[in-house]
CSV table of C-alpha atoms in Angstrom, one decimal:
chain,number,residue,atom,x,y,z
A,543,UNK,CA,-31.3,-56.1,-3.0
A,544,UNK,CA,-30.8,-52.2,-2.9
A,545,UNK,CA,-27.6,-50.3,-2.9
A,546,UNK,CA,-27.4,-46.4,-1.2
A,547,UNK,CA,-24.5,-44.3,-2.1
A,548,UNK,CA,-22.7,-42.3,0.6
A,549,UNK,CA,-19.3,-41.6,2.6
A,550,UNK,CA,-19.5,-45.3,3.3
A,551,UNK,CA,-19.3,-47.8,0.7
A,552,UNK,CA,-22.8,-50.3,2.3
A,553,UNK,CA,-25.2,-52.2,1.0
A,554,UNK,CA,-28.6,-53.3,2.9
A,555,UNK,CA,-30.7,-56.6,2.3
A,556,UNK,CA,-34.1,-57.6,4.1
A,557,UNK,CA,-33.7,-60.9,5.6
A,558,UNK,CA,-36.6,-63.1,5.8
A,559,UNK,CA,-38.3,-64.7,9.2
A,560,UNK,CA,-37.0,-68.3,9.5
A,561,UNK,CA,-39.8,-70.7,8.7
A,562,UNK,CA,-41.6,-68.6,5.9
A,563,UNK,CA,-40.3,-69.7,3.1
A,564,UNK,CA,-42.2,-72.2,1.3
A,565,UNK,CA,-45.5,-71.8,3.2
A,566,UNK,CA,-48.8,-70.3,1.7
A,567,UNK,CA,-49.8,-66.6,2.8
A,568,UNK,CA,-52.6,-67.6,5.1
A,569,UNK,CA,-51.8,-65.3,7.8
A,570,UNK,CA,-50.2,-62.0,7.9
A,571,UNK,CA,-46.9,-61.7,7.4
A,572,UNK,CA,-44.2,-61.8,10.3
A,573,UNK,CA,-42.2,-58.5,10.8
A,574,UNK,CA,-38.8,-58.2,8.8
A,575,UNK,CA,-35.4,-57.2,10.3
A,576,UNK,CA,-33.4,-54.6,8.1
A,577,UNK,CA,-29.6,-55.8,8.2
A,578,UNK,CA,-26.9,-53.2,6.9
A,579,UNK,CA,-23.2,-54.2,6.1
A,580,UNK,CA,-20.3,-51.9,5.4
A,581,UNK,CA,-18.1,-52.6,3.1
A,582,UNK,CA,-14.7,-50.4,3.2
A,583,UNK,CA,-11.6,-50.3,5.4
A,584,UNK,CA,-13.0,-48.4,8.5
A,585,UNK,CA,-9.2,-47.0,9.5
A,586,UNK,CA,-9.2,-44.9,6.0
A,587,UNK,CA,-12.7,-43.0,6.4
A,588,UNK,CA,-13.9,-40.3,4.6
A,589,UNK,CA,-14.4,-37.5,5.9
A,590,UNK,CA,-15.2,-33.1,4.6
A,591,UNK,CA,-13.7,-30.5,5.1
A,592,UNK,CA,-14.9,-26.9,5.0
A,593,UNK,CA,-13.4,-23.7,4.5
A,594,UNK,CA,-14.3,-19.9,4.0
A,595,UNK,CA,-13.3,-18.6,0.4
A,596,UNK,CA,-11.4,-14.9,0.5
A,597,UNK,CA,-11.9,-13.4,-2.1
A,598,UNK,CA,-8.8,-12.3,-4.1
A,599,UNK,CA,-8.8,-9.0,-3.9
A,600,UNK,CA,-9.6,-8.7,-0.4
A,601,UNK,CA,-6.8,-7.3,2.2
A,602,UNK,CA,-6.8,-9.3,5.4
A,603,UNK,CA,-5.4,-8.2,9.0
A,604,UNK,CA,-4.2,-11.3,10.9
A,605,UNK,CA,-2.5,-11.9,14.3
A,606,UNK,CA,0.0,-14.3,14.2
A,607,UNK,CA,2.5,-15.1,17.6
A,608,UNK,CA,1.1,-11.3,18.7
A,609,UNK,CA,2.3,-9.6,15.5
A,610,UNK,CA,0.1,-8.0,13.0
A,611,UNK,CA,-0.2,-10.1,9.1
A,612,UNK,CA,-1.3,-8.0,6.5
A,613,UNK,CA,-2.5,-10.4,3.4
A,614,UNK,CA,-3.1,-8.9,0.0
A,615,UNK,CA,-2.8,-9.9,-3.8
A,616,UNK,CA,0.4,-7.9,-5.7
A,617,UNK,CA,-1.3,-6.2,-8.4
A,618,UNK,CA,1.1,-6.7,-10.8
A,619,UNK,CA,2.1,-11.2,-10.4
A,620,UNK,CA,-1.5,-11.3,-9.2
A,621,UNK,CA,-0.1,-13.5,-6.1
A,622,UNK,CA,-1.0,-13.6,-2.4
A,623,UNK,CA,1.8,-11.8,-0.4
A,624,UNK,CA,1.9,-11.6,3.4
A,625,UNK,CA,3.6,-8.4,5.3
A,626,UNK,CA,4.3,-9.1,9.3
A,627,UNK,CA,4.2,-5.6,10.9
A,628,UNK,CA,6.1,-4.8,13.8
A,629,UNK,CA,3.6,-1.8,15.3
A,630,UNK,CA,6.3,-0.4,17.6
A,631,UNK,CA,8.4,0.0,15.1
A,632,UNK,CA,7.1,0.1,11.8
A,633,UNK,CA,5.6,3.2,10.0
A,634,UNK,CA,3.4,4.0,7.4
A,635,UNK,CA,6.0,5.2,5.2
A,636,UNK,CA,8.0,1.7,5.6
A,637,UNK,CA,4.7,-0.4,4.9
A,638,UNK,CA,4.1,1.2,2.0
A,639,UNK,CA,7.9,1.4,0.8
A,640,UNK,CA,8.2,-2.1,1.5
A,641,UNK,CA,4.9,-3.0,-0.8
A,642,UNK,CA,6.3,-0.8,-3.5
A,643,UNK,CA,9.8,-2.5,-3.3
A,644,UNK,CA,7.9,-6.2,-3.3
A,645,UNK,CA,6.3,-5.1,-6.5
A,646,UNK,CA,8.0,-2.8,-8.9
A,647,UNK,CA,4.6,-2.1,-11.0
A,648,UNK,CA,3.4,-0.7,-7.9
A,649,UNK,CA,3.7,3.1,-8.7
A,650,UNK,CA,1.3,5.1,-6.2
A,651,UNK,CA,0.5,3.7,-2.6
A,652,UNK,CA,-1.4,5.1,0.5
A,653,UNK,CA,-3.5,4.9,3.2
A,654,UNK,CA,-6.1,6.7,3.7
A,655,UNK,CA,-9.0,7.5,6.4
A,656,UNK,CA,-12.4,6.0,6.1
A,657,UNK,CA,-13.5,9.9,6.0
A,658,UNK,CA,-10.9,10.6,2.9
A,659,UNK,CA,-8.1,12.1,4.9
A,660,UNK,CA,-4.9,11.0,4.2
A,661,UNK,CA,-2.3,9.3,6.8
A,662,UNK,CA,1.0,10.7,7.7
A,663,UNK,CA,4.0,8.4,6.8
A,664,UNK,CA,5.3,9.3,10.0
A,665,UNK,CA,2.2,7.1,11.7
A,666,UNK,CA,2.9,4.5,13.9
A,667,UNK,CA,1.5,1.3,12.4
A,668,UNK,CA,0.4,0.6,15.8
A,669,UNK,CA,-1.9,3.8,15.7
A,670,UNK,CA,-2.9,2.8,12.5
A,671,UNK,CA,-4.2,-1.0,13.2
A,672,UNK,CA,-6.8,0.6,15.6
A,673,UNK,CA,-9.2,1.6,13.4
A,674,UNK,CA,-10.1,0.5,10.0
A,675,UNK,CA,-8.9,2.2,7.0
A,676,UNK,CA,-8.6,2.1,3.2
A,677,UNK,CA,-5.4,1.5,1.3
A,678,UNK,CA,-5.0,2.8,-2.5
A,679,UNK,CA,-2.6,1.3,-4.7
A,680,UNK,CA,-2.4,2.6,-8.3
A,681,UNK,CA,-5.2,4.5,-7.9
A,682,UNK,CA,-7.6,1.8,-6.8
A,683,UNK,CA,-8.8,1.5,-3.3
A,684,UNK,CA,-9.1,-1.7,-1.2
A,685,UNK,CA,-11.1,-1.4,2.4
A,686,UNK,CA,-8.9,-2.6,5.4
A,687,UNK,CA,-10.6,-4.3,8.3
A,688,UNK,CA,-8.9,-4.5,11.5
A,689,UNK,CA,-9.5,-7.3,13.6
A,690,UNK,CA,-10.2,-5.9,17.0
A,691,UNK,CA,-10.8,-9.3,18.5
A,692,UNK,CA,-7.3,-10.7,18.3
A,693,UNK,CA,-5.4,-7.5,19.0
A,694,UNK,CA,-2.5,-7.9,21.7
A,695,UNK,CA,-2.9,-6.0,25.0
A,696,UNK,CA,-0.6,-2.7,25.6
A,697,UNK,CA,0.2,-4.9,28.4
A,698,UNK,CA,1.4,-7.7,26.3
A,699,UNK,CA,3.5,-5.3,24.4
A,700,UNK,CA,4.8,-3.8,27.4
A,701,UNK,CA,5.7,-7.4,28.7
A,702,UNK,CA,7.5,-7.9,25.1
A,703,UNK,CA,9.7,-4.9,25.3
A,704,UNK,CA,11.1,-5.7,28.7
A,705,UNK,CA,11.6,-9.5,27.5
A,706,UNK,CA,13.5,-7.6,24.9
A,707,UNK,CA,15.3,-5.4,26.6
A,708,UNK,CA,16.3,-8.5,29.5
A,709,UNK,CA,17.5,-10.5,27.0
A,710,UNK,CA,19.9,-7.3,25.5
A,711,UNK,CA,21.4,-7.0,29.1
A,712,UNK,CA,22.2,-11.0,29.5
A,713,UNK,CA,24.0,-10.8,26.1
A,714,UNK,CA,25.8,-8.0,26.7
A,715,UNK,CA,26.7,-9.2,30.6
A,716,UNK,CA,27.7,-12.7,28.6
A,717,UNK,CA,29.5,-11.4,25.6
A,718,UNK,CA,31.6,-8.3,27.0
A,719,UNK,CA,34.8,-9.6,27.3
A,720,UNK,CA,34.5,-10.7,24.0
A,721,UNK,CA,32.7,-7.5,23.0
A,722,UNK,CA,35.7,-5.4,24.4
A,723,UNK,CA,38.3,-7.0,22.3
A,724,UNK,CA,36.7,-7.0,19.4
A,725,UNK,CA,36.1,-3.3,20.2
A,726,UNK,CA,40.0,-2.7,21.1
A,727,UNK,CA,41.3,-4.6,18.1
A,728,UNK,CA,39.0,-2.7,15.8
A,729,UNK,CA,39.9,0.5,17.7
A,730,UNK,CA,43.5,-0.5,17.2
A,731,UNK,CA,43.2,-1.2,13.3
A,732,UNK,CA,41.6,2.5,13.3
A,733,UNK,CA,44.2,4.0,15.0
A,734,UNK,CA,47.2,2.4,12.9
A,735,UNK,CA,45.1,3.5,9.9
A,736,UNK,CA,44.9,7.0,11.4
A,737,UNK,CA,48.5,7.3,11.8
A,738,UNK,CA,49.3,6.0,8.6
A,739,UNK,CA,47.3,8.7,7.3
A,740,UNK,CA,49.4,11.5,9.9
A,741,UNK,CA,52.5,10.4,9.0
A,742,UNK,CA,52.9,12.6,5.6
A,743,UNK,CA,51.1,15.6,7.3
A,744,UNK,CA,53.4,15.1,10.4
A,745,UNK,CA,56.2,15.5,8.1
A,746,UNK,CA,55.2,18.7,6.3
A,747,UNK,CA,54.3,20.0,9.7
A,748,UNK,CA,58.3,19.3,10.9
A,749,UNK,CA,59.9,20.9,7.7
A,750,UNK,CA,57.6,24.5,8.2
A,751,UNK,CA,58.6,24.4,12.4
A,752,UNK,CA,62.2,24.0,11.1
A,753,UNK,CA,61.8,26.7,8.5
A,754,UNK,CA,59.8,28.9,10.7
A,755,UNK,CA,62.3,28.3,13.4
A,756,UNK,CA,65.1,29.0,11.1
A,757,UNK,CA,63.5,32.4,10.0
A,758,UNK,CA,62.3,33.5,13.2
A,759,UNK,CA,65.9,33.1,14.5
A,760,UNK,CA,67.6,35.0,11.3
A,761,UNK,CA,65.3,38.1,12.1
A,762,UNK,CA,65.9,38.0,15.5
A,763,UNK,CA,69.7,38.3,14.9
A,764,UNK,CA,69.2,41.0,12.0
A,765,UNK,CA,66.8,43.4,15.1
A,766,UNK,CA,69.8,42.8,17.7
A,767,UNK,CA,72.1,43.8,14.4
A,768,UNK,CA,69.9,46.6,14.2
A,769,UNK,CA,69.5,47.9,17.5
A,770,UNK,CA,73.6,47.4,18.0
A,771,UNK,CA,74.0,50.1,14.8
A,772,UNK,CA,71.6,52.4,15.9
A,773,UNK,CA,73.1,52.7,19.5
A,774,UNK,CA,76.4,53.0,18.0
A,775,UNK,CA,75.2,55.6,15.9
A,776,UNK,CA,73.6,57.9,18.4
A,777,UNK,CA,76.5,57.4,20.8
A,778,UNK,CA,79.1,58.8,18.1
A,779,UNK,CA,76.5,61.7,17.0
A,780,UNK,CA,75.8,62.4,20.7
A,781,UNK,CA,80.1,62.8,21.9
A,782,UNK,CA,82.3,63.4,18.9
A,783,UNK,CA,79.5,65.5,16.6
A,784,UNK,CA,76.8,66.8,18.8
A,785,UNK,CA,76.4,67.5,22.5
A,786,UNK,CA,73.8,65.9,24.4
A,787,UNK,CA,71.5,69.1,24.2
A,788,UNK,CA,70.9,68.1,20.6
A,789,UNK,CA,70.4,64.3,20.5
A,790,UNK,CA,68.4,64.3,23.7
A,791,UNK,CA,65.1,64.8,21.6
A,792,UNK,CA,66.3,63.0,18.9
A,793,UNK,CA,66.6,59.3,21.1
A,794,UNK,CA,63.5,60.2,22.5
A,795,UNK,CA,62.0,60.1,19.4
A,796,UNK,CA,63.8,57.6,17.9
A,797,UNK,CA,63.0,55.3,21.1
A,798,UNK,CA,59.2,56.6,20.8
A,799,UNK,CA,59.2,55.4,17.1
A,800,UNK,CA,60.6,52.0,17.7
A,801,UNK,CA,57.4,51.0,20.6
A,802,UNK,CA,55.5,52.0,17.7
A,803,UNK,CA,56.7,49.6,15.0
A,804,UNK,CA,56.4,47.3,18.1
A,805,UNK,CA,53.2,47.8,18.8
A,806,UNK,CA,52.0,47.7,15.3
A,807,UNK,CA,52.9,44.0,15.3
A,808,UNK,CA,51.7,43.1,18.2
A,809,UNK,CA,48.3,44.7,16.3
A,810,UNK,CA,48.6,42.4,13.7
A,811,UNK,CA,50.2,39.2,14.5
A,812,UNK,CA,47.9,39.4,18.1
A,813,UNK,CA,51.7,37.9,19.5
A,814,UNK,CA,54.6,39.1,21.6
A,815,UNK,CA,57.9,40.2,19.8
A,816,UNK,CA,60.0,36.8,21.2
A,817,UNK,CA,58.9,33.0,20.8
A,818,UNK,CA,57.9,31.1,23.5
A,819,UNK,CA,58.1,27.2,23.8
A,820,UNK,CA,55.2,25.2,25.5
């Protein structure tokens, strides 16, 4: 008896031809059948699996559900982390803010050309995902392959962004009388806050229009005063001292003298003498 060693626990025996036991070799012997049994539960086979190694320092581009998946190894846990990039929307600057902000010991991060020239962190990652490029973290730099193979269609994305965009206008068609309450209640809080903020100001404002009115009225009384002293005065100079040969210049002057002092306010204030009510 012989046993092999495999996947399959067997063992193999040669069984003799019946009727050549016992019997002398005086003829050639009769050909012998090899017979194999298994021995094993066939339900739980064996079986291998195989798999590519990636190496650990090694940053891989991926597309997963049409979305980019950038895989590399944090410098400073030493850990596999996976980024999903939205290219549309996503920049260079935010990739790289978001790598330093995964991994504080991450102090210097860009991307850079296969040439050497550096990439704007205004760049579109979509832009960027075309071509292959080389990304340098603390000063040590890591070759990015893009898989071109896998890359969505600009007609995919296109067909994303309306699905997008559809789905925006159902919600809003389906949500908007609920939408527009909540936007009238929180416009209401706002403007109850608004007022409550007002109401001191509103009061100053009423105590200066009473004062102002107040004043304004008092000098307005004290000019008609005024005015009533002077025209008493000129009449009584004009009939009982002099005659009207003498004061004729004199309330020409005087009335001359007063559309200047008029005047001059009007120069300064940029308003008429009397108040007017809107």
């Amino acid at each position: 008896m012989m046993r092999w060693r495999g996947p399959w626990p067997w063992r193999a025996r040669l069984l003799t031809t019946p009727g050549t036991q016992g019997q002398a070799h005086s003829r050639p012997p009769m050909p012998q059948v090899l017979c194999v049994k298994l021995y094993g539960h066939l339900k739980y086979y064996q079986s291998n699996f195989y798999s590519t190694v990636v190496p650990p320092d090694e940053i891989t581009v991926n597309y997963r559900h049409g979305l980019p998946l950038i895989t590399l190894t944090l410098p400073s846990r030493k850990e596999r982390c996976q980024f999903v990039v939205k290219p549309l929307l996503s920049t260079v600057g935010s990739f790289l803010q978001d790598l330093q902000n995964e991994d504080k010991g991450i102090k210097t991060a860009a991307i850079v050309t296969p040439d050497g020239s550096e990439v704007a962190a205004s760049t579109l990652m979509e832009t960027l995902l075309m071509n292959d490029f080389k990304l340098v973290i603390n000063e040590i730099t890591y070759e990015v392959q893009c898989s071109k193979e896998e890359k969505p269609s600009s007609e995919h994305a296109t067909e994303m962004e309306n699905m997008k965009s559809l789905v925006h206008r159902l919600f809003t068609t389906l949500h908007s009388g609920e939408f527009q309450k909540q936007r009238e209640r929180h416009l209401l809080e706002k403007i109850n806050h608004l007022k409550g903020q007002l109401q001191p100001l509103e009061q100053m404002k009423a105590k200066i229009e009473a004062r102002s009115e107040a004043k304004s009225s008092g000098l307005l009384w004290a000019g008609l005063a005024l005015l009533s002293i002077q025209g008493g005065a000129l009449a009584w100079l004009t009939w009982w001292v002099y005659s009207w040969d003498i004061m004729e210049p004199v309330t020409y002057f005087i009335t001359f003298a007063n559309s200047m002092v008029f005047f001059a306010y009007f120069i300064v204030t940029r308003q008429v003498s009397h108040l007017r009510k809107e």
